[in-house]
Amino acid sequence: MSDTLFIPYAVFCDDFLEAADGTVTINRIIDKIECIEKSGPLLRRRGDLPVLQIKYAVCFKSDEPITGLQTELRCTRPSGRQFVAGTKTLDLAGDYKGTFLSGELSLRPEDNGWHIFDVLVSGLVKARMVLNVSVQRQTSTEKLGVAFGFGTREK
């Protein structure tokens, strides 16, 4: 593998667009998501938690062509548990032309706090993305207010 492999960006974002000439436009880079758990105060089942769809964009570049580059996106939750969010084999053209890796991952936010996403190349961490996930519980009072057409009161 080339010693000049690098990753100029690795981000979570609202959206992205890759033009025919290979340039990439990234809209609104994000590092924090807040969501509401819709269960009672005593219930906390995995099924009560929303599944978040999060877009990401990673760019790989190298000076020489590389074929069969093994990439992996691995998440470490605030609890320390890890899971592999995805893997892909890439071919890089070399000459510092970008190879754009993007997609949408599904994340069930089991823990509040910083989720660390490592971008691995051939088993080595080459970049890191962070995402702070905050799960707020919806109280019974808020549920009743919404059911009757009332919003929550600002304090």
Short mmCIF file of C-alpha atoms in Angstrom, two decimals:
data_model
loop_
_atom_site.label_atom_id
_atom_site.label_comp_id
_atom_site.label_asym_id
_atom_site.label_seq_id
_atom_site.Cartn_x
_atom_site.Cartn_y
_atom_site.Cartn_z
CA MET A 1 0.00 0.00 0.00
CA SER A 2 1.21 3.47 -0.81
CA ASP A 3 2.70 5.50 2.03
CA THR A 4 0.99 8.56 0.59
CA LEU A 5 -2.58 7.38 1.10
CA PHE A 6 -4.51 10.08 2.91
CA ILE A 7 -8.06 11.04 3.82
CA PRO A 8 -8.67 14.77 3.35
CA TYR A 9 -12.12 14.57 4.95
CA ALA A 10 -14.40 12.19 6.83
CA VAL A 11 -17.66 13.79 8.01
CA PHE A 12 -21.29 13.24 8.91
CA CYS A 13 -23.55 15.58 6.96
CA ASP A 14 -27.12 16.41 5.95
CA ASP A 15 -26.45 15.74 2.29
CA PHE A 16 -23.74 15.56 -0.37
CA LEU A 17 -23.50 15.73 -4.12
CA GLU A 18 -20.76 14.33 -6.31
CA ALA A 19 -20.49 16.09 -9.66
CA ALA A 20 -19.48 14.37 -12.90
CA ASP A 21 -15.99 15.89 -12.63
CA GLY A 22 -15.47 14.27 -9.20
CA THR A 23 -15.90 17.40 -7.09
CA VAL A 24 -18.01 16.96 -3.97
CA THR A 25 -20.35 19.41 -2.29
CA ILE A 26 -21.14 18.64 1.34
CA ASN A 27 -24.14 20.32 2.95
CA ARG A 28 -24.12 21.02 6.70
CA ILE A 29 -21.51 19.00 8.53
CA ILE A 30 -22.98 17.62 11.76
CA ASP A 31 -21.46 16.27 14.95
CA LYS A 32 -24.55 16.20 17.20
CA ILE A 33 -27.99 14.62 16.93
CA GLU A 34 -30.85 14.89 19.41
CA CYS A 35 -33.79 12.51 19.30
CA ILE A 36 -36.82 11.68 21.46
CA GLU A 37 -37.50 8.25 22.93
CA LYS A 38 -41.24 7.66 22.82
CA SER A 39 -41.78 5.40 25.81
CA GLY A 40 -43.04 5.77 29.34
CA PRO A 41 -40.68 6.67 32.16
CA LEU A 42 -40.43 3.04 33.30
CA LEU A 43 -40.09 1.50 29.87
CA ARG A 44 -36.82 1.38 28.00
CA ARG A 45 -36.99 -1.30 25.39
CA ARG A 46 -34.73 -1.35 22.39
CA GLY A 47 -37.81 -1.08 20.16
CA ASP A 48 -38.71 2.28 21.75
CA LEU A 49 -35.54 3.89 20.45
CA PRO A 50 -35.58 5.52 17.02
CA VAL A 51 -33.33 4.27 14.24
CA LEU A 52 -31.35 7.23 12.99
CA GLN A 53 -30.35 7.43 9.32
CA ILE A 54 -27.06 9.32 9.17
CA LYS A 55 -25.25 10.29 5.98
CA TYR A 56 -21.47 10.26 5.82
CA ALA A 57 -18.82 11.20 3.30
CA VAL A 58 -15.18 10.06 3.24
CA CYS A 59 -12.58 10.89 0.59
CA PHE A 60 -9.50 8.74 -0.09
CA LYS A 61 -6.52 9.93 -2.15
CA SER A 62 -3.13 8.49 -3.05
CA ASP A 63 -0.23 9.33 -5.31
CA GLU A 64 -0.10 5.83 -6.85
CA PRO A 65 -2.95 3.57 -7.98
CA ILE A 66 -4.12 1.11 -5.31
CA THR A 67 -6.45 -1.80 -6.00
CA GLY A 68 -8.35 -3.88 -3.47
CA LEU A 69 -8.06 -1.39 -0.61
CA GLN A 70 -9.98 -2.84 2.35
CA THR A 71 -11.93 -0.17 4.24
CA GLU A 72 -14.11 -0.44 7.33
CA LEU A 73 -16.25 1.95 9.36
CA ARG A 74 -16.25 0.92 13.03
CA CYS A 75 -18.26 2.57 15.80
CA THR A 76 -17.33 2.68 19.47
CA ARG A 77 -20.35 3.56 21.59
CA PRO A 78 -20.03 5.61 24.81
CA SER A 79 -20.32 2.33 26.74
CA GLY A 80 -17.19 1.05 24.97
CA ARG A 81 -19.08 -1.55 22.89
CA GLN A 82 -18.09 -1.63 19.24
CA PHE A 83 -19.78 -2.62 16.01
CA VAL A 84 -18.83 -2.53 12.35
CA ALA A 85 -21.10 -0.13 10.48
CA GLY A 86 -19.84 -1.19 7.06
CA THR A 87 -16.99 -2.48 4.92
CA LYS A 88 -16.03 -1.82 1.32
CA THR A 89 -13.20 -2.64 -1.07
CA LEU A 90 -11.99 0.37 -3.06
CA ASP A 91 -9.73 0.97 -6.02
CA LEU A 92 -7.86 4.29 -6.02
CA ALA A 93 -6.80 5.83 -9.32
CA GLY A 94 -3.69 7.52 -7.92
CA ASP A 95 -2.40 10.91 -9.05
CA TYR A 96 -4.22 12.35 -5.98
CA LYS A 97 -7.62 11.85 -7.58
CA GLY A 98 -10.27 11.45 -4.90
CA THR A 99 -12.28 8.28 -4.42
CA PHE A 100 -15.50 9.26 -2.70
CA LEU A 101 -17.00 6.81 -0.22
CA SER A 102 -20.43 7.83 1.00
CA GLY A 103 -23.59 6.35 2.26
CA GLU A 104 -26.20 6.28 4.94
CA LEU A 105 -25.80 4.25 8.08
CA SER A 106 -28.51 3.17 10.49
CA LEU A 107 -27.82 3.82 14.15
CA ARG A 108 -30.03 2.87 17.09
CA PRO A 109 -28.88 5.27 19.84
CA GLU A 110 -28.62 2.96 22.84
CA ASP A 111 -26.27 5.31 24.70
CA ASN A 112 -26.14 9.06 25.25
CA GLY A 113 -22.80 10.61 24.46
CA TRP A 114 -19.99 10.58 21.95
CA HIS A 115 -20.00 7.81 19.35
CA ILE A 116 -16.55 7.44 17.78
CA PHE A 117 -16.45 6.20 14.18
CA ASP A 118 -13.05 5.01 13.02
CA VAL A 119 -12.26 4.80 9.30
CA LEU A 120 -9.93 1.82 8.96
CA VAL A 121 -7.78 1.00 5.96
CA SER A 122 -6.33 -2.51 5.91
CA GLY A 123 -7.07 -2.77 9.65
CA LEU A 124 -5.40 0.54 10.64
CA VAL A 125 -7.27 3.64 11.81
CA LYS A 126 -6.69 6.40 9.24
CA ALA A 127 -9.43 8.89 10.23
CA ARG A 128 -12.00 9.43 12.95
CA MET A 129 -15.48 10.94 12.92
CA VAL A 130 -17.35 11.81 16.12
CA LEU A 131 -21.08 12.09 16.70
CA ASN A 132 -22.69 13.17 19.96
CA VAL A 133 -26.06 11.43 20.29
CA SER A 134 -28.55 12.69 22.86
CA VAL A 135 -31.73 10.69 23.55
CA GLN A 136 -34.38 12.70 25.41
CA ARG A 137 -37.28 10.92 27.02
CA GLN A 138 -40.75 12.16 26.22
CA THR A 139 -42.71 12.39 29.48
CA SER A 140 -46.31 11.24 29.89
CA THR A 141 -47.37 14.89 30.32
CA GLU A 142 -45.76 15.82 27.01
CA LYS A 143 -47.43 12.84 25.32
CA LEU A 144 -50.86 13.93 26.62
CA GLY A 145 -50.23 17.51 25.51
CA VAL A 146 -49.33 16.38 22.01
CA ALA A 147 -52.33 14.01 21.91
CA PHE A 148 -54.67 16.89 22.78
CA GLY A 149 -53.03 19.31 20.38
CA PHE A 150 -50.96 21.26 22.88
CA GLY A 151 -47.26 21.87 22.50
CA THR A 152 -44.87 21.75 25.38
CA ARG A 153 -44.56 24.96 27.35
CA GLU A 154 -41.30 26.88 27.23
CA LYS A 155 -39.80 27.66 30.61
#
